[in-house]
Short mmCIF file of C-alpha atoms in Angstrom, two decimals:
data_model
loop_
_atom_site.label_atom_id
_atom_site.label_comp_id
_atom_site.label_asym_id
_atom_site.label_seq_id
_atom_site.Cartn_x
_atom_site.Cartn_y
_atom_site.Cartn_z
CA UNK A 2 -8.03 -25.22 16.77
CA UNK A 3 -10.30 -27.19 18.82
CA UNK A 4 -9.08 -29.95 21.16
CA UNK A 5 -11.88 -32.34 20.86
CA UNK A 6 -11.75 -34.83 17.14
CA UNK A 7 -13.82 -34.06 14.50
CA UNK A 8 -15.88 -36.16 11.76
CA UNK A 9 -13.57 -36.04 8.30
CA UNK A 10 -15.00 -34.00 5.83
CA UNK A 11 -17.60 -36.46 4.20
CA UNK A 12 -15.93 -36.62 0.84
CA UNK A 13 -13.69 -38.96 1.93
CA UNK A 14 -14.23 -40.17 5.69
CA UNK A 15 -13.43 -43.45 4.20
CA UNK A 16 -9.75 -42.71 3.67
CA UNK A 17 -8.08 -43.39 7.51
CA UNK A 18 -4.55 -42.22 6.63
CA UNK A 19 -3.12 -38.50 7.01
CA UNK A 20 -3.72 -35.48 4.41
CA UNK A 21 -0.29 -33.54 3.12
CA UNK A 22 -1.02 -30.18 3.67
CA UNK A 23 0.83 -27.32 2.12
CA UNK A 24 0.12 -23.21 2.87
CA UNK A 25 2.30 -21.28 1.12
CA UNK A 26 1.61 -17.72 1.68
CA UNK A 27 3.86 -14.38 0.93
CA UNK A 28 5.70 -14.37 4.44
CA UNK A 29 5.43 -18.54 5.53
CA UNK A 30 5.48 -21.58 3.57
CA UNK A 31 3.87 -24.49 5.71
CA UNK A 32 3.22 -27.66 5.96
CA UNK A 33 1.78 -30.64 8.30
CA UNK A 34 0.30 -34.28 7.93
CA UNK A 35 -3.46 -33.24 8.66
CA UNK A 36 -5.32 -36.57 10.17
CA UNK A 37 -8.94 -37.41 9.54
CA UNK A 38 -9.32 -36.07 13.24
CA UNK A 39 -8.58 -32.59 12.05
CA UNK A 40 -5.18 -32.87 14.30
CA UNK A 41 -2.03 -31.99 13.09
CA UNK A 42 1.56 -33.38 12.69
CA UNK A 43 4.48 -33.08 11.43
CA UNK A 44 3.97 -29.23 11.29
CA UNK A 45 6.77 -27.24 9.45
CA UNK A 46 7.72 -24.03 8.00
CA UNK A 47 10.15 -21.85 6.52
CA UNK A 48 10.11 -18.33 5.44
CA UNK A 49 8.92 -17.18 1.93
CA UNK A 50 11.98 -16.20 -0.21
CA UNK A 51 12.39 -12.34 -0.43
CA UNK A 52 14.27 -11.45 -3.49
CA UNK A 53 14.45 -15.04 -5.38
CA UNK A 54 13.48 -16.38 -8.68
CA UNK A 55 10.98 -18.52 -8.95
CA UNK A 56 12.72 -21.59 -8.50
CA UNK A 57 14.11 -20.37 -5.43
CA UNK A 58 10.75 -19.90 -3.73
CA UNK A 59 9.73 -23.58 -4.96
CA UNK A 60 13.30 -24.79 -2.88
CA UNK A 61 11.45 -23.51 0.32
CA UNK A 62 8.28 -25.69 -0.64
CA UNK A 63 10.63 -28.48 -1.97
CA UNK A 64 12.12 -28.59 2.11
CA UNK A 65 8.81 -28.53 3.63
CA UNK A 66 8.23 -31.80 1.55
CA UNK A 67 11.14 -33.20 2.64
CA UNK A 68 10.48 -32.39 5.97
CA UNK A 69 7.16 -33.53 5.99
CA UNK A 70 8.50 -37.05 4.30
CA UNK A 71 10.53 -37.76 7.17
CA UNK A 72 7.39 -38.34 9.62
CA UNK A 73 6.87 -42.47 10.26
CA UNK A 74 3.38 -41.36 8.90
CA UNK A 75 4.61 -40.27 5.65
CA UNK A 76 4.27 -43.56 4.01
CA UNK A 77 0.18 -43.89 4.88
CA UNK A 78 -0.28 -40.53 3.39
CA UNK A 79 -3.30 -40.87 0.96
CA UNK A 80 -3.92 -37.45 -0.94
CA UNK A 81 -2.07 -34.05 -1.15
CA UNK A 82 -3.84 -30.08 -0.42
CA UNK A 83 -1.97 -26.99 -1.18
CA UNK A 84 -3.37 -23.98 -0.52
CA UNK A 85 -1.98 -20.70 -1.37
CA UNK A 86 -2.28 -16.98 -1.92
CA UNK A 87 -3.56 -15.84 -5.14
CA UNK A 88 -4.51 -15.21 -7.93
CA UNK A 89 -4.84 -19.03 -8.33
CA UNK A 90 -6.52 -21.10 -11.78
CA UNK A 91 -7.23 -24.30 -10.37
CA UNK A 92 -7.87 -25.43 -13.92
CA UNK A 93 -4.13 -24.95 -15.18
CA UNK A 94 -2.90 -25.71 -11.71
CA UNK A 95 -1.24 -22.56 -11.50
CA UNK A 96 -0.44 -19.41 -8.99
CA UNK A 97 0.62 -15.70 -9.78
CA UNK A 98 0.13 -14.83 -5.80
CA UNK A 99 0.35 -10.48 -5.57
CA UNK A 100 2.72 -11.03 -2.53
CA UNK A 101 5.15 -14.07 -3.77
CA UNK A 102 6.18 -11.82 -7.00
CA UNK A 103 8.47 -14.24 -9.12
CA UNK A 104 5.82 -17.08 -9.56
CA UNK A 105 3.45 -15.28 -12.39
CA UNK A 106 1.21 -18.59 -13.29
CA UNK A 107 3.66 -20.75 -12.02
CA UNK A 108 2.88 -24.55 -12.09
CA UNK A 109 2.99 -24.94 -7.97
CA UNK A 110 0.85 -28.11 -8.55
CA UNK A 111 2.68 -29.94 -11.06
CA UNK A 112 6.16 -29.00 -8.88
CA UNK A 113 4.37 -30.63 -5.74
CA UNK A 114 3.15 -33.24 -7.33
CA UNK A 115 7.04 -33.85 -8.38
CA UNK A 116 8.41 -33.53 -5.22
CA UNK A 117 6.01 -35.85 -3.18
CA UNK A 118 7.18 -38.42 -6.14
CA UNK A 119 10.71 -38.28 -5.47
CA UNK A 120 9.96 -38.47 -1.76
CA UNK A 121 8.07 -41.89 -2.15
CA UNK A 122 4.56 -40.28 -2.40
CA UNK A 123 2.31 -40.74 -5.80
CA UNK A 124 -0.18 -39.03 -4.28
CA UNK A 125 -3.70 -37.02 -5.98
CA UNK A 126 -3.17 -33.34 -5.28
CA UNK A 127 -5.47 -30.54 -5.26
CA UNK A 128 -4.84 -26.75 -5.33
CA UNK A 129 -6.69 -24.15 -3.52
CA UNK A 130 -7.07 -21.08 -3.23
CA UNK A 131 -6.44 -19.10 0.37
CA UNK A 132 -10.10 -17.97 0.98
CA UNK A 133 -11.32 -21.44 -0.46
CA UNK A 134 -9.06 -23.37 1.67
CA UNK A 135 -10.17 -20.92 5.14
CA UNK A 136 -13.75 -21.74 4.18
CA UNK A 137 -12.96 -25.36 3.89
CA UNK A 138 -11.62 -25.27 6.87
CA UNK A 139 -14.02 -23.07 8.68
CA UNK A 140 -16.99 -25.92 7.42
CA UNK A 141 -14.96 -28.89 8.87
CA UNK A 142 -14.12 -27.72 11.98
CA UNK A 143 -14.95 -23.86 12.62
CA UNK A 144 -17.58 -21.32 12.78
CA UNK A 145 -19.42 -22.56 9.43
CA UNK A 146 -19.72 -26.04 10.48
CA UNK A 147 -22.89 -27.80 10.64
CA UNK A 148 -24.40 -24.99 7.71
CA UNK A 149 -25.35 -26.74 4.59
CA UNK A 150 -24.68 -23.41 3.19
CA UNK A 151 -22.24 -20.87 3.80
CA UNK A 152 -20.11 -18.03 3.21
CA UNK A 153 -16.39 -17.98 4.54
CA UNK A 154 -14.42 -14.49 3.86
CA UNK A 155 -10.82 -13.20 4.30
CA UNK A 156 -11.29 -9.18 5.51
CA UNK A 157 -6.89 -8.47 5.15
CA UNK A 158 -5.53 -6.21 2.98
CA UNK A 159 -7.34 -8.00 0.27
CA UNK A 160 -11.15 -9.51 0.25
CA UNK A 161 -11.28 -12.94 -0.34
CA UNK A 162 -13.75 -15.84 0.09
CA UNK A 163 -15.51 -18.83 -0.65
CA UNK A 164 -18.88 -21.32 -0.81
CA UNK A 165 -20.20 -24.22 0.58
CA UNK A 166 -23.48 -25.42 -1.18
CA UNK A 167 -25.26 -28.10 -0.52
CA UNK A 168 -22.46 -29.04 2.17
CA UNK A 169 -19.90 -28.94 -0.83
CA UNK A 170 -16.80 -26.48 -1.29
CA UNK A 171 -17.71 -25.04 -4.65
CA UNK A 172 -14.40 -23.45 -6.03
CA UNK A 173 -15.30 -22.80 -9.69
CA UNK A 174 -14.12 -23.79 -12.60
CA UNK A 175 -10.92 -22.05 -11.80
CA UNK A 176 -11.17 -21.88 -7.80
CA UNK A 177 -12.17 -18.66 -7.94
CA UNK A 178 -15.77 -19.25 -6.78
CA UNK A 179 -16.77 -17.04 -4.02
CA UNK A 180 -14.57 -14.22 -4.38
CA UNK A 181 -16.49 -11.38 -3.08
CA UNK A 182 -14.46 -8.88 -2.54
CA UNK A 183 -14.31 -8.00 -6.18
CA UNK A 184 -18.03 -7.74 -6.39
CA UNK A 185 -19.34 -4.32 -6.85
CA UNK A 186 -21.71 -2.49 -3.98
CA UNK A 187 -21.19 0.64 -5.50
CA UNK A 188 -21.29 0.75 -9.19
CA UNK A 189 -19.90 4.87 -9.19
CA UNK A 190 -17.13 4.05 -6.83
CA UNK A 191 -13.40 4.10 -7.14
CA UNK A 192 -11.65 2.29 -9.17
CA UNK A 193 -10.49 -1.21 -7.97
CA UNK A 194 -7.04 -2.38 -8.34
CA UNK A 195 -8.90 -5.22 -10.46
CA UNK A 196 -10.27 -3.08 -13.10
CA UNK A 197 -13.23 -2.81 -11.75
CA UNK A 198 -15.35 0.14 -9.68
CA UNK A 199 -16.75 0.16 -6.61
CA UNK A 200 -15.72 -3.29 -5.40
CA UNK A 201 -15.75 -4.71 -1.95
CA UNK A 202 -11.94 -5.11 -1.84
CA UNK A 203 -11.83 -1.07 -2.67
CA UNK A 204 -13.86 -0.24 0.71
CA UNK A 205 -13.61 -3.06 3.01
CA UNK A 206 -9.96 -3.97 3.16
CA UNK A 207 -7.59 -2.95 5.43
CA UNK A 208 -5.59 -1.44 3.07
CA UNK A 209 -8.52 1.07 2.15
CA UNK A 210 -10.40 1.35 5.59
CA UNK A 211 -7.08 2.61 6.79
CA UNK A 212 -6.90 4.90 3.36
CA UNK A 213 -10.13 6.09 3.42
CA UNK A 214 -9.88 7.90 7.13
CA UNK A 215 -6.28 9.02 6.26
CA UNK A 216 -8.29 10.86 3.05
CA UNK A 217 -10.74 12.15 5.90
CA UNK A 218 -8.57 13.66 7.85
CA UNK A 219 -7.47 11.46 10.79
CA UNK A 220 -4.21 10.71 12.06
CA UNK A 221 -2.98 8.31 14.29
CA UNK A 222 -1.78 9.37 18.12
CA UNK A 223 1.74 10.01 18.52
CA UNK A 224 4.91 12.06 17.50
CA UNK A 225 4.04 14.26 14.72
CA UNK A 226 4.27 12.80 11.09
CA UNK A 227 5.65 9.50 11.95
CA UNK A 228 4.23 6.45 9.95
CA UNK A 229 1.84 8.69 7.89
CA UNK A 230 0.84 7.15 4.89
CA UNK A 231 1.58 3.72 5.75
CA UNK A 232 -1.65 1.39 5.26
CA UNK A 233 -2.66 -1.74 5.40
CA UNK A 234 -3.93 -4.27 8.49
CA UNK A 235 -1.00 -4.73 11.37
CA UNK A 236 0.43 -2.46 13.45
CA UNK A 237 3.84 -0.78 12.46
CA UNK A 238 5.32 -1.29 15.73
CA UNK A 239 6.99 1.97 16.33
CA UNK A 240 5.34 5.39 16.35
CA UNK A 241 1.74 5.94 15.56
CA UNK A 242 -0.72 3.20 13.56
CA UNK A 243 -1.75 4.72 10.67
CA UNK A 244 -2.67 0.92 9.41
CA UNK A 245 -6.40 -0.51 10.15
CA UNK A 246 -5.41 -1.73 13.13
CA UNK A 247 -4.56 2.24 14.26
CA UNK A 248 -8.05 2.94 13.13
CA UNK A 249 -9.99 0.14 14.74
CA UNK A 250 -8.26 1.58 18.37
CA UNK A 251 -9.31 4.76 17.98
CA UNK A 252 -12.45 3.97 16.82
CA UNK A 253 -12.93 1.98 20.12
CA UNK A 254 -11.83 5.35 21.69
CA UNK A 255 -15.34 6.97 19.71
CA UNK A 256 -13.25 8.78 17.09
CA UNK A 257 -15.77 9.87 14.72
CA UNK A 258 -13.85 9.35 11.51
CA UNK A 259 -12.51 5.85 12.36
CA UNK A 260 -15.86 4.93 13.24
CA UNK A 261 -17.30 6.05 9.94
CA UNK A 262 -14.90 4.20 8.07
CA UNK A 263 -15.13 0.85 9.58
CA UNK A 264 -19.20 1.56 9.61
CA UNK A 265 -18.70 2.29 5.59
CA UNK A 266 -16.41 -1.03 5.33
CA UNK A 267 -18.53 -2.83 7.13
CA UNK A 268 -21.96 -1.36 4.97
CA UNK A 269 -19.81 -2.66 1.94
CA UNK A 270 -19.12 -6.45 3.27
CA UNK A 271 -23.25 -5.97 4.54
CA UNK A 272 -24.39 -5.64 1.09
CA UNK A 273 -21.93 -8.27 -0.67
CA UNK A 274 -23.23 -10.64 1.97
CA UNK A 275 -26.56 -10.22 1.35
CA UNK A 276 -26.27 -10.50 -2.50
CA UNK A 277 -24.69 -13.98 -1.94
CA UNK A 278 -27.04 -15.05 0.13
CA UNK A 279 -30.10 -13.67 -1.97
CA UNK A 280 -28.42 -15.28 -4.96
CA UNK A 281 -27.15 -18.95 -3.33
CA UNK A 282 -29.26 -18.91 -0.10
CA UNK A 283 -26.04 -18.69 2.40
CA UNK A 284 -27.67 -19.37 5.58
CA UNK A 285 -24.21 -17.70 7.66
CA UNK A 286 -21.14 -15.50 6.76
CA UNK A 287 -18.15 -16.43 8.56
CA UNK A 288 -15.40 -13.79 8.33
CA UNK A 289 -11.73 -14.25 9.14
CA UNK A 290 -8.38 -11.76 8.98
CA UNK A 291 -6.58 -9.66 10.01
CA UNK A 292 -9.53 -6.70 10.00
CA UNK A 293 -11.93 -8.92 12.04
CA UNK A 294 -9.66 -8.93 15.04
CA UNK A 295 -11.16 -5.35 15.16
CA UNK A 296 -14.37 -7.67 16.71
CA UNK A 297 -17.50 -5.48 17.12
CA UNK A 298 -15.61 -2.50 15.89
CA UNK A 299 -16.26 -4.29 12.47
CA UNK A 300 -19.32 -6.99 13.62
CA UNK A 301 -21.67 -4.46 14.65
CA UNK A 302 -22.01 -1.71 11.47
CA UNK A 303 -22.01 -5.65 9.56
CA UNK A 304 -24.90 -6.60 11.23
CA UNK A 305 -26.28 -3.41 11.76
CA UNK A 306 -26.43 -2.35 7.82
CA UNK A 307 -27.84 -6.72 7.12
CA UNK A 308 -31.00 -5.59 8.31
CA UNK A 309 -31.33 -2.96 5.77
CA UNK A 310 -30.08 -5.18 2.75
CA UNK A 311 -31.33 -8.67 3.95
CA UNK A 312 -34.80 -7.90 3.95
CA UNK A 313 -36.78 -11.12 2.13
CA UNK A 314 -38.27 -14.11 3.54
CA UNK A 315 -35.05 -16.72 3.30
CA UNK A 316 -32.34 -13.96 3.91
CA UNK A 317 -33.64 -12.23 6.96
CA UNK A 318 -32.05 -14.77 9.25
CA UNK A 319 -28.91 -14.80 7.73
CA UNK A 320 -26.13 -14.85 10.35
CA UNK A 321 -22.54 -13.35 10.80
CA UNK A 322 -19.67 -14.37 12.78
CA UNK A 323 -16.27 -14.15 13.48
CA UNK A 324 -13.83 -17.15 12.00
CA UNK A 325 -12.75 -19.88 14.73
CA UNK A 326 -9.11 -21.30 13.58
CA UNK A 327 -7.33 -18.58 13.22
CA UNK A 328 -4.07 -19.39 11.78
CA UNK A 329 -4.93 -23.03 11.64
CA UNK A 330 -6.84 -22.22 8.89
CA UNK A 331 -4.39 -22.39 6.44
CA UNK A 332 -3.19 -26.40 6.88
CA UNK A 333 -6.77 -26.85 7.85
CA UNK A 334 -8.05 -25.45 4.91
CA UNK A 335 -5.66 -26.97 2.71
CA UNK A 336 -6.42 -30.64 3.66
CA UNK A 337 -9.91 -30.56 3.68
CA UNK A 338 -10.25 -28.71 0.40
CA UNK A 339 -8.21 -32.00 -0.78
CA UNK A 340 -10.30 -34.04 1.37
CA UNK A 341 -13.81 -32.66 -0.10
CA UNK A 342 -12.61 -32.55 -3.77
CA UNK A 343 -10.84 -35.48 -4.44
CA UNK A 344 -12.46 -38.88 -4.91
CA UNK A 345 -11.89 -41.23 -1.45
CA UNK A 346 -9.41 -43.40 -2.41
CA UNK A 347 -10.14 -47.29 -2.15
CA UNK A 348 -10.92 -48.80 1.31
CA UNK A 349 -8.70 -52.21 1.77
CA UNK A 350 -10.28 -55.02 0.87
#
């Protein structure tokens, strides 16, 4: 995160006191008093609850509030952002997040919104999804900022995103604006886990990069058979990578078949970027996760296969580049989603 303050998203630069910010995610619930500086306070976390109900994962949210409530600064709190993994309907205030399995449209907004009341905090509350709250973020105070218009992405196991038009997070009517890996680029393709064929999500995660060269033929170095058919983004830890992470190293060693399939994931992403920005006039992509660590291993096919899809006048320049805040981007992104969608409160008279 950087050092130096930054300008409060404009929405509400008129509000001086600290945003609540809540990132509740399928291995870390967080939270931290985010100030109108973009530094943080306060910070907390506990672990996401393996193997409890649903009211059992809310108790881990319910003592990050509490935590949180015990700062001095509690009290000049002025507005609430959660952001979490999804699905998420905005509208209905709801989350059924893929990795958090007992909540299945569970009312995480309403439950926050009861907790910060019993702690002394009636405070307006806004829900976000993860890749709405990273490109929040990534406007106020990372790679996107200063762009009027923008693209912010989540490359992970999943594909996930969000806009900035007109220097305004757009979320949708259900805060699913944005959400490009579910658009198709190849309308024969596979079938998507969504329902649909040929999406992003189906070439360009990490979960099917790392499937795609396994399907190919390549293995990962080490003992025979260990970790085969294990997929996904990190690094097993033991025993050969057969995640994207195993790929992306030995496709900076010039394997040929890791190469192709981070040059097919990255033609994929190439394409949905340049339908966004043909269709909204995105002026950058900014792309965060776990598969953009792979850096130029990823970047460079990206950029390489633009050229061929952003060919008119006002897409040509589009740019790409790699996300700034890192796991910041979560709290970040959580507080100024709240801070760019809620009305500013009141200034003292």
């Amino acid at each position: 995160m950087p050092s130096a303050p930054f300008p409060a998203p404009r929405a509400a630069a008129a509000a001086s006191g600290p945003t609540v910010a809540i990132d509740i995610g399928g291995t870390k619930i967080a939270g931290a008093l985010v100030h109108p500086d973009g530094t943080m306070t306060a910070t907390t976390r506990r672990p996401t609850p393996r193997g409890a109900d649903a009211d059992g994962v809310m108790a881990a949210v319910a003592e990050v509030v509490a935590d949180l409530s015990e700062s001095p600064l509690w009290a000049s709190a002025v507005r609430c952002g959660i952001g979490s993994a999804g699905p998420v309907d905005t509208s209905r205030g709801t989350v059924s997040p893929v990795n958090i399995g007992a909540w299945r449209d569970f009312p995480v907004q309403e439950r926050v919104v009861a907790e910060l009341a019993v702690r002394g905090a009636d405070l307006p509350t806004v829900l976000a999804g993860d890749g709405v709250a990273m490109t929040a973020a990534e406007h106020w105070l990372g790679a996107a900022r200063g762009h009027a218009n923008a693209l912010c992405m989540v490359v992970s196991t999943g594909v996930g995103g969000g806009l900035i038009l007109n220097n305004q997070l757009h979320p949708g009517p259900t805060g699913n604006a944005g959400h490009i890996g579910h658009i198709s680029v190849a309308f024969d393709g596979e079938p998507c886990a969504c329902g649909g064929h040929g999406c992003v999500e189906s070439i360009a995660s990490g979960t099917a990069i790392a499937r795609w060269a396994l399907d190919q033929g390549w293995r990962p170095s080490g003992p025979a058979g260990a970790g085969a058919g294990v997929t996904g983004v990190k690094g097993s830890g033991g025993g050969p990578d057969a995640t994207a992470a195993g790929v992306a190293a030995a496709a900076a060693e010039g394997d040929p078949i890791a190469l192709a399939a981070f040059d097919r994931a990255g033609r994929a992403l190439a394409a949905a970027i340049a339908a966004t920005a043909t269709l909204v006039e995105t002026d950058i992509a900014v792309i965060g996760g776990g598969v953009a660590a792979a850096g130029d291993t990823l970047f460079a096919p990206i950029r390489s296969h633009l050229a061929a899809y952003a060919t008119l006048s006002f897409v040509k320049d589009v740019q790409v580049a790699p996300a700034m805040l890192g796991t910041h981007a979560g709290l970040i992104g959580a507080a100024a989603a709240a801070t760019m969608l809620l009305p500013s409160p009141p200034s003292p008279s």
